[in-house]
Amino acid sequence: MAAAFLATHGIDLQAELTAVQFGLPALPSSTADPHPTTTTASLPPLHPLTSLPSIHLPSAPPTITTHTLTLTPPSPLITSLHPSPTPHPSTPPRIALPSLCHPHIHLDKAYLYSSHLFSSLPPPTTFASALSSTSRAKTLFHPSDLLTRGTWLLAESSASGVTHLRAFVEADATVGLACVRAGIALRAQWRARCAVQLCVFAQEPVFSGADGDENRALVEEAAGVAEVEALGSTPYVEADPARARRNVAWAVELAVRLRKHLDFHLDYSLDEAAEPLVWHVLRTLRAEEWARHNPGRTVCLGHCTRLTLFSGAEWARLVAEVADLPVYFIGLPTSDLFMMGRGAASTCPSPSPSPSPSTSTSSPLSTTTADKTEHQHSEWYDPPRGTLPVPWMIRSLGLRAALGVNNVGNAFTPWGSADPLGVAALGVGVYQVGSEEEMELLYECVSGRAREAIGFVGEEGAGIGDRGRVMEGGEEGVRAREGKGEVGGRGVLLREGDRADLVVYGGGRPGERGRSTVREVVCDGGRERVVVFGGWRVG
């Protein structure tokens, strides 16, 4: 009753209580939503699981067909895994794998194209136009809109099998702290279903433009909130390279001082003339003695498409300079392939007039290399594309890397879904992989390796707060797990004593196609999924 009464006077009681609870300033009354949408409803109660019978496990001995996975509530751990009777041949098979993770996803910008508030947004033609379009959209952000779209993202992610995610929420002169407050509210509401790690994100310049100082102050304020566990920044939006480097130094220093994870959107171009900023990032991390002064926190570098133009010598230099730093590269192929390569050569041109038989008898396909080079921007459809070669970086270079969704339903990525398996399936074609081992690596990149990238261990503590613990031991802990072969999410095999964060793929009605191998799951995970978080069925 009180909430309804206050709402008639333009006061959002829940938003005000959230602001007070977390020490954040309330929104001014001028930001009341002129087009209220459905806000988050109470989520249904959860029920603990005691067993999952007749499930396949990857790499199980060939003499064992299925297992029964046993849990003992309220413990969040897998109590036992033991062979079970072979199910009836008509029963579709199902396989249990570690749960999925979003190492990089934007909570506040999700599904803009699905909301009536943003129906007038034009489609992007360049990366700059996507930035501009999204900046205009941010002027319409309101608490109920942020909660609604954020709920859509978390609901679809959880149903897909996501139990851990790094959610970017922006703070700047346009949105103030509204996105951060919405993120904190959603994090609390969904804590029983997934671990939401909030990353306050400086999408706008913090050392350039009229709002730079205010943007920087708001990010610093939000970064000091306990519920915000990571700091993100976008150095390439600054006005010049000098201020981009200043952005990097500021973010590293702030993350160290506040003991936060760090996440850069970095080197997002295919411009060979642009000096990669990754070198400055690595130098700054060493100068700040990151591993010593901020133990247990990781550094993620997202996009990094400029690195795809590296020579062999530059890749070797990267491996040497990363060395023992807890740096993880996050490939975001759905966004990268959509955005990179735009410009003069990325628009399919109109066909050139056919040559006169009296002057030429050659086909356009027989044009010489010199002619193609000369006319490639007017006659030839040959736009470059670029996304980090994540499996190759892991297997050939020994770098730490993972895959993420990034954006869903907005100008940066209008296509795709919140299901990380969609990215893994895309990777089969993008990276041209096919063996069972390669399929397992792709799955790890949206599961255990993704969790480790954002600071969660792949053991019994893979959660947040009272649902688990953040990675401990800093780089020494990582090296210790490397010695035991555990870095990178420890593969795809569930073990007794693991925290019960898992997804069961397949099953369904008799006669339907099930899933019994990782290959089947990566190529087509299907819709039949049982999602378990800490021993509780959440989807």
XYZ file of C-alpha atoms in Angstrom:
539
model
C 0.000 0.000 0.000
C 2.738 2.448 0.969
C 4.664 1.712 -2.238
C 1.561 2.251 -4.357
C 0.750 5.531 -2.596
C 4.290 6.860 -2.978
C 4.336 5.792 -6.624
C 1.416 8.113 -7.325
C 3.677 10.944 -6.177
C 6.550 9.889 -8.440
C 8.544 8.139 -5.681
C 9.925 4.642 -6.271
C 10.032 3.188 -2.760
C 12.176 0.185 -3.693
C 14.744 2.372 -5.456
C 14.870 4.709 -2.456
C 15.319 1.810 -0.021
C 18.044 0.302 -2.206
C 19.836 3.645 -2.298
C 19.690 3.968 1.479
C 20.704 0.356 2.072
C 23.821 0.597 -0.067
C 24.804 4.159 0.771
C 24.138 5.528 -2.713
C 22.367 8.808 -3.431
C 18.738 8.569 -4.481
C 17.711 9.502 -7.999
C 16.399 13.047 -8.348
C 12.659 13.286 -8.930
C 13.239 14.554 -12.470
C 14.263 11.049 -13.511
C 10.874 9.475 -12.784
C 10.085 7.043 -15.589
C 7.534 8.574 -17.995
C 6.900 5.140 -19.536
C 6.904 2.680 -16.611
C 7.460 -0.936 -17.566
C 7.027 -4.116 -15.587
C 9.508 -4.201 -12.706
C 11.076 -7.308 -11.255
C 8.625 -9.710 -9.645
C 9.365 -12.071 -6.798
C 11.162 -15.166 -8.008
C 9.612 -18.564 -7.229
C 11.069 -20.584 -4.341
C 13.854 -23.056 -5.038
C 14.074 -26.680 -4.012
C 17.228 -28.681 -3.275
C 18.190 -31.701 -5.340
C 19.222 -35.011 -3.808
C 20.199 -36.975 -6.919
C 20.504 -36.927 -10.693
C 20.304 -40.495 -12.019
C 21.347 -41.918 -15.372
C 23.652 -39.157 -16.535
C 26.645 -39.427 -18.834
C 29.995 -37.922 -17.883
C 32.729 -36.916 -20.333
C 35.873 -39.051 -20.249
C 34.141 -41.742 -18.201
C 35.552 -45.288 -18.522
C 34.009 -47.020 -21.555
C 32.693 -49.823 -19.366
C 30.487 -47.367 -17.442
C 27.493 -46.042 -19.371
C 25.846 -43.697 -16.871
C 26.260 -42.379 -13.344
C 24.074 -41.203 -10.505
C 25.118 -37.865 -9.030
C 24.170 -37.524 -5.362
C 23.835 -34.359 -3.294
C 23.203 -33.929 0.436
C 21.369 -30.676 1.195
C 22.138 -28.181 2.593
C 25.719 -28.900 1.506
C 26.462 -27.243 -1.868
C 28.891 -30.017 -2.841
C 28.583 -33.150 -4.963
C 28.455 -35.932 -2.397
C 29.088 -38.876 -4.701
C 29.238 -40.064 -8.295
C 28.717 -43.768 -8.850
C 27.718 -46.022 -11.770
C 24.000 -46.420 -12.311
C 21.896 -48.959 -14.205
C 21.723 -48.459 -17.946
C 18.513 -46.575 -18.792
C 15.934 -47.949 -21.218
C 17.123 -47.601 -24.852
C 14.180 -45.312 -25.655
C 15.213 -42.826 -22.965
C 17.099 -39.877 -24.504
C 20.625 -39.676 -23.064
C 21.773 -36.713 -21.003
C 25.182 -35.454 -19.943
C 26.252 -33.429 -16.877
C 28.888 -30.721 -17.305
C 30.135 -27.790 -15.226
C 27.851 -24.765 -15.386
C 28.318 -21.847 -17.771
C 29.742 -18.397 -17.099
C 29.543 -14.907 -18.578
C 33.032 -13.435 -18.081
C 31.955 -10.251 -19.861
C 28.351 -9.081 -20.282
C 26.666 -5.678 -20.123
C 23.709 -5.718 -17.748
C 22.425 -2.183 -18.289
C 22.560 -2.136 -22.117
C 20.940 -5.515 -22.744
C 17.871 -5.790 -24.989
C 17.569 -2.108 -25.874
C 15.978 -3.173 -29.155
C 13.311 -5.124 -27.253
C 12.084 -2.146 -25.222
C 9.577 0.396 -26.501
C 11.634 3.157 -24.882
C 14.332 2.723 -27.511
C 12.259 1.920 -30.590
C 13.584 4.967 -32.448
C 17.246 3.960 -32.192
C 18.798 3.746 -35.669
C 20.748 0.635 -36.684
C 24.514 1.072 -36.432
C 26.607 1.670 -39.514
C 29.962 2.058 -37.747
C 31.405 1.469 -34.304
C 31.290 5.235 -33.711
C 27.589 5.311 -34.599
C 26.923 2.434 -32.176
C 28.641 4.420 -29.410
C 26.646 7.532 -30.303
C 23.341 5.641 -30.517
C 23.911 3.995 -27.153
C 24.853 7.320 -25.557
C 21.506 8.712 -26.707
C 19.717 5.650 -25.362
C 21.296 6.184 -21.950
C 19.453 9.488 -21.598
C 16.246 7.410 -21.396
C 17.462 4.918 -18.771
C 15.143 4.733 -15.747
C 15.033 2.437 -12.705
C 12.098 0.303 -13.856
C 13.555 -0.018 -17.356
C 16.971 -1.035 -16.004
C 15.416 -3.599 -13.657
C 13.184 -5.007 -16.386
C 15.893 -5.454 -19.001
C 18.363 -6.671 -16.382
C 15.844 -9.283 -15.269
C 15.401 -10.426 -18.865
C 19.145 -10.925 -19.158
C 19.536 -12.786 -15.867
C 16.475 -14.955 -16.504
C 17.602 -16.013 -19.978
C 21.181 -16.516 -18.792
C 20.135 -18.639 -15.822
C 17.831 -20.763 -17.964
C 20.753 -21.379 -20.330
C 22.951 -22.665 -17.513
C 24.850 -19.549 -16.404
C 25.630 -19.593 -12.681
C 28.424 -16.974 -12.597
C 28.756 -13.704 -14.445
C 30.614 -10.416 -14.523
C 27.952 -7.780 -15.159
C 29.050 -4.351 -16.388
C 27.091 -1.379 -15.031
C 27.971 2.125 -16.167
C 28.461 5.267 -14.099
C 28.789 8.654 -15.760
C 27.285 12.120 -16.041
C 24.354 10.824 -18.114
C 23.142 7.906 -15.970
C 24.654 8.899 -12.649
C 24.581 5.863 -10.371
C 21.244 4.507 -11.593
C 22.790 1.513 -13.387
C 24.887 0.653 -10.343
C 21.856 0.756 -8.048
C 19.870 -1.435 -10.420
C 22.767 -3.879 -10.566
C 22.985 -4.062 -6.778
C 19.255 -4.723 -6.509
C 19.357 -7.458 -9.161
C 22.470 -9.010 -7.626
C 20.650 -9.330 -4.304
C 17.445 -10.651 -5.866
C 19.232 -13.314 -7.931
C 21.905 -14.384 -5.437
C 20.253 -17.762 -4.821
C 20.225 -18.498 -8.563
C 23.514 -17.113 -9.842
C 26.576 -15.240 -8.624
C 26.462 -11.749 -10.109
C 29.817 -9.979 -9.898
C 29.244 -6.277 -10.554
C 31.829 -4.333 -12.533
C 31.403 -0.553 -12.536
C 32.255 0.501 -16.055
C 33.661 3.741 -17.443
C 32.226 3.582 -20.967
C 32.586 7.347 -21.383
C 35.867 9.305 -21.314
C 37.212 10.120 -17.866
C 40.040 12.424 -18.992
C 38.473 13.970 -22.111
C 35.473 16.157 -22.876
C 33.338 18.414 -20.755
C 32.101 15.547 -18.532
C 35.416 13.790 -17.978
C 35.918 14.929 -14.389
C 32.328 14.124 -13.394
C 32.483 10.735 -15.112
C 35.666 9.883 -13.257
C 34.267 10.991 -9.882
C 31.118 8.877 -10.320
C 33.107 5.773 -11.303
C 35.369 6.230 -8.282
C 32.345 6.620 -6.003
C 30.698 3.478 -7.353
C 33.949 1.508 -7.217
C 34.106 2.138 -3.485
C 30.814 0.302 -2.859
C 31.332 -3.142 -1.344
C 28.854 -4.825 -3.695
C 30.913 -3.698 -6.696
C 33.775 -6.163 -7.044
C 35.425 -5.093 -10.286
C 36.396 -1.929 -12.133
C 36.166 -1.609 -15.902
C 37.313 1.057 -18.328
C 37.526 1.828 -22.036
C 40.757 3.721 -22.751
C 40.132 3.930 -26.499
C 37.240 6.392 -26.053
C 39.633 9.090 -24.829
C 40.473 11.964 -27.167
C 44.086 10.962 -27.820
C 46.671 8.252 -26.987
C 48.173 10.264 -24.137
C 44.842 10.447 -22.324
C 44.159 6.802 -23.120
C 47.386 5.904 -21.303
C 46.341 8.153 -18.432
C 43.043 6.254 -18.307
C 44.957 2.985 -17.949
C 47.177 4.309 -15.154
C 44.178 5.703 -13.275
C 42.212 2.432 -13.527
C 45.136 0.263 -12.404
C 45.897 2.518 -9.434
C 42.230 2.692 -8.393
C 41.733 -1.078 -8.638
C 44.829 -1.710 -6.542
C 43.824 0.862 -3.938
C 40.288 -0.487 -3.609
C 41.237 -4.179 -4.009
C 39.077 -4.758 -7.091
C 39.378 -6.964 -10.138
C 40.198 -4.994 -13.289
C 38.682 -5.222 -16.751
C 39.711 -3.248 -19.838
C 37.905 -3.014 -23.155
C 41.092 -2.711 -25.169
C 42.563 -2.308 -28.656
C 39.192 -2.606 -30.366
C 40.211 -1.947 -33.959
C 41.854 -3.479 -37.013
C 44.066 -0.462 -37.636
C 47.661 -1.526 -38.245
C 48.801 2.062 -37.727
C 47.384 2.153 -34.187
C 49.907 1.354 -31.465
C 48.441 -1.477 -29.326
C 47.702 -0.231 -25.831
C 48.206 -3.711 -24.387
C 51.922 -2.985 -23.981
C 51.197 0.022 -21.774
C 48.694 -1.985 -19.726
C 51.243 -4.709 -19.012
C 53.966 -2.191 -18.145
C 51.606 -0.388 -15.773
C 50.553 -3.603 -14.024
C 54.203 -4.438 -13.381
C 55.021 -0.920 -12.232
C 52.157 -1.105 -9.722
C 53.281 -4.613 -8.637
C 49.759 -5.872 -9.196
C 50.225 -9.425 -7.921
C 51.801 -8.203 -4.663
C 49.548 -5.241 -3.944
C 46.267 -6.725 -5.182
C 46.550 -10.497 -4.624
C 43.757 -12.763 -5.745
C 42.393 -10.252 -8.273
C 42.566 -10.817 -11.992
C 42.915 -8.512 -14.997
C 40.723 -9.167 -18.044
C 41.415 -7.667 -21.456
C 38.343 -7.790 -23.673
C 38.050 -7.573 -27.471
C 41.739 -6.874 -28.294
C 41.028 -7.333 -32.004
C 44.134 -5.310 -32.911
C 46.174 -8.271 -31.654
C 44.928 -10.371 -34.569
C 47.296 -8.362 -36.787
C 50.335 -9.335 -34.697
C 53.379 -10.896 -36.272
C 54.947 -13.997 -34.779
C 57.513 -11.801 -33.024
C 54.770 -9.675 -31.475
C 52.910 -12.731 -30.195
C 56.154 -14.001 -28.665
C 56.674 -10.618 -27.039
C 53.140 -10.728 -25.626
C 53.720 -14.128 -24.046
C 56.971 -12.893 -22.497
C 55.445 -9.687 -21.135
C 52.357 -11.356 -19.691
C 54.531 -14.001 -17.999
C 53.177 -14.552 -14.490
C 50.683 -11.675 -14.432
C 47.084 -12.854 -13.783
C 45.973 -11.520 -17.180
C 43.132 -13.151 -19.118
C 42.143 -12.350 -22.703
C 38.399 -12.436 -23.378
C 37.296 -13.106 -26.955
C 33.875 -11.674 -27.843
C 33.240 -12.992 -31.351
C 29.543 -12.130 -31.723
C 30.341 -8.439 -31.208
C 33.751 -8.453 -32.868
C 32.548 -10.031 -36.103
C 29.595 -7.656 -36.270
C 31.581 -4.484 -35.540
C 35.078 -4.935 -36.916
C 35.902 -4.129 -40.530
C 33.205 -1.513 -40.978
C 33.983 1.425 -43.238
C 34.485 2.012 -46.928
C 35.310 -1.610 -47.708
C 32.596 -3.134 -45.576
C 29.614 -2.148 -47.684
C 28.873 -4.391 -50.601
C 29.173 -2.131 -53.664
C 26.879 -1.983 -56.636
C 28.072 -4.091 -59.545
C 30.320 -2.276 -61.966
C 28.992 -1.855 -65.519
C 29.800 -4.820 -67.708
C 32.740 -4.112 -69.978
C 32.029 -3.680 -73.673
C 32.921 -6.773 -75.713
C 34.876 -4.508 -78.052
C 37.147 -3.333 -75.240
C 37.388 -6.366 -72.982
C 36.529 -10.033 -73.015
C 37.693 -10.808 -69.474
C 35.489 -11.677 -66.512
C 35.601 -9.550 -63.333
C 37.022 -12.646 -61.653
C 40.030 -12.512 -63.941
C 40.977 -8.988 -62.840
C 44.661 -8.793 -62.027
C 45.917 -8.487 -58.473
C 46.973 -4.919 -59.179
C 43.508 -4.053 -60.446
C 41.916 -5.653 -57.392
C 44.147 -3.672 -55.048
C 43.393 -0.444 -56.869
C 39.627 -0.917 -56.885
C 39.002 -2.933 -53.726
C 37.005 -0.142 -52.069
C 34.673 0.362 -55.009
C 34.304 -2.986 -56.731
C 35.286 -5.735 -54.326
C 33.565 -6.986 -51.219
C 36.533 -7.758 -49.008
C 36.025 -6.291 -45.507
C 38.455 -7.479 -42.845
C 37.175 -9.289 -39.787
C 38.867 -9.845 -36.475
C 38.355 -11.639 -33.187
C 40.903 -13.132 -30.821
C 41.972 -16.685 -31.794
C 41.213 -17.925 -28.296
C 41.809 -21.705 -28.678
C 45.125 -21.083 -30.463
C 46.207 -18.600 -27.777
C 45.569 -21.207 -25.094
C 47.020 -24.295 -26.796
C 49.910 -22.807 -28.770
C 50.946 -19.829 -26.642
C 49.918 -20.928 -23.156
C 48.014 -17.682 -22.544
C 44.927 -17.568 -20.357
C 41.772 -16.815 -22.295
C 38.011 -17.309 -22.381
C 34.954 -16.471 -24.486
C 32.020 -14.194 -23.695
C 28.728 -12.891 -25.052
C 29.380 -9.168 -24.350
C 26.152 -7.535 -25.544
C 22.679 -8.792 -26.420
C 20.022 -6.963 -28.414
C 21.677 -3.567 -28.826
C 23.637 -1.530 -31.345
C 26.915 -3.298 -30.574
C 25.458 -6.789 -30.959
C 21.877 -6.938 -32.255
C 22.085 -10.667 -32.937
C 22.641 -13.724 -30.762
C 21.287 -14.693 -27.357
C 22.358 -14.748 -23.729
C 23.341 -18.418 -24.039
C 27.160 -18.784 -23.870
C 26.870 -22.038 -25.797
C 25.903 -19.958 -28.812
C 29.367 -18.398 -28.668
C 30.989 -21.824 -28.281
C 29.075 -23.130 -31.303
C 30.105 -20.071 -33.319
C 33.679 -20.856 -32.331
C 33.517 -24.213 -34.095
C 33.303 -22.354 -37.387
C 35.328 -19.263 -36.559
C 38.256 -21.259 -35.178
C 37.731 -24.268 -37.471
C 37.923 -26.905 -34.740
C 36.395 -30.368 -34.720
C 38.069 -32.905 -32.450
C 36.541 -33.936 -29.130
C 39.506 -32.332 -27.343
C 38.935 -29.047 -29.177
C 35.223 -29.166 -28.372
C 36.041 -29.653 -24.692
C 38.345 -26.632 -24.821
C 35.581 -24.494 -26.346
C 33.233 -25.605 -23.573
C 35.830 -24.738 -20.945
C 36.116 -21.262 -22.483
C 32.476 -20.531 -21.567
C 32.640 -22.470 -18.309
C 35.628 -23.098 -16.030
C 38.125 -20.895 -17.850
C 35.590 -18.065 -17.902
C 34.970 -18.431 -14.155
C 38.670 -18.384 -13.408
C 39.137 -15.291 -15.578
C 36.820 -13.243 -13.381
C 38.258 -14.571 -10.146
C 36.305 -17.688 -9.180
C 38.052 -20.901 -8.315
C 36.943 -24.116 -10.015
C 36.632 -25.920 -6.706
C 34.093 -25.986 -3.872
C 34.231 -22.209 -3.527
C 33.027 -21.216 -6.971
C 30.634 -18.516 -5.818
C 30.293 -15.151 -4.116
C 29.918 -14.228 -0.467
C 28.118 -16.864 1.556
C 27.601 -18.854 -1.665
C 31.362 -19.376 -2.066
C 34.668 -17.559 -2.116
C 36.733 -15.588 -4.559
C 40.000 -17.013 -5.861
C 42.593 -17.125 -3.112
C 46.349 -17.257 -3.097
C 46.899 -14.769 -5.911
C 49.327 -15.782 -8.624
C 51.027 -18.269 -6.293
C 47.696 -20.056 -5.949
C 47.277 -20.105 -9.719
C 50.766 -21.564 -10.195
C 50.059 -24.198 -7.543
C 46.908 -25.257 -9.376
C 48.833 -25.259 -12.655
C 51.193 -27.809 -11.116
C 48.213 -30.025 -10.386
C 46.731 -29.493 -13.840
C 43.779 -27.555 -12.434
C 44.042 -24.134 -14.090
C 41.402 -23.420 -16.722
C 38.383 -24.720 -14.871
C 39.869 -28.218 -14.424
C 38.418 -29.509 -17.646
C 34.836 -30.624 -18.161
C 34.662 -33.581 -15.775
C 32.658 -33.263 -12.556
C 34.178 -34.776 -9.425
C 33.029 -35.738 -5.955
C 33.580 -32.799 -3.625
C 33.137 -30.199 -6.363
C 30.622 -27.483 -5.733
C 27.382 -28.529 -7.426
C 27.252 -25.841 -10.112
C 26.359 -27.835 -13.203
C 24.085 -28.259 -16.193
C 22.472 -31.477 -17.390
C 21.926 -31.406 -21.155
C 19.521 -33.683 -22.976
C 16.838 -35.965 -21.682
C 13.288 -35.135 -22.664
C 10.517 -37.313 -23.939
C 11.123 -40.791 -25.428
C 12.121 -40.577 -29.036
C 13.702 -37.144 -28.759
C 17.397 -36.634 -29.436
C 19.441 -36.470 -26.256
C 23.028 -35.431 -25.561
C 25.801 -37.754 -24.373
C 29.032 -36.044 -25.531
C 30.625 -32.631 -25.188
C 30.741 -32.372 -28.977
C 26.946 -32.647 -29.166
C 26.527 -29.999 -26.472
C 28.920 -27.488 -28.027
C 27.541 -27.880 -31.538
C 23.912 -27.818 -30.411
C 23.151 -27.727 -26.708
C 19.406 -28.044 -27.213
C 16.678 -26.650 -25.000
C 16.411 -29.487 -22.465
C 18.618 -28.337 -19.582
C 18.615 -28.845 -15.827
C 20.575 -26.053 -14.135
C 21.991 -26.549 -10.648
C 23.614 -23.834 -8.520
C 25.107 -24.839 -5.188
C 22.992 -27.992 -5.046
C 19.703 -26.229 -5.819
C 17.839 -26.592 -9.077
C 17.467 -23.121 -10.566
C 16.422 -23.962 -14.106
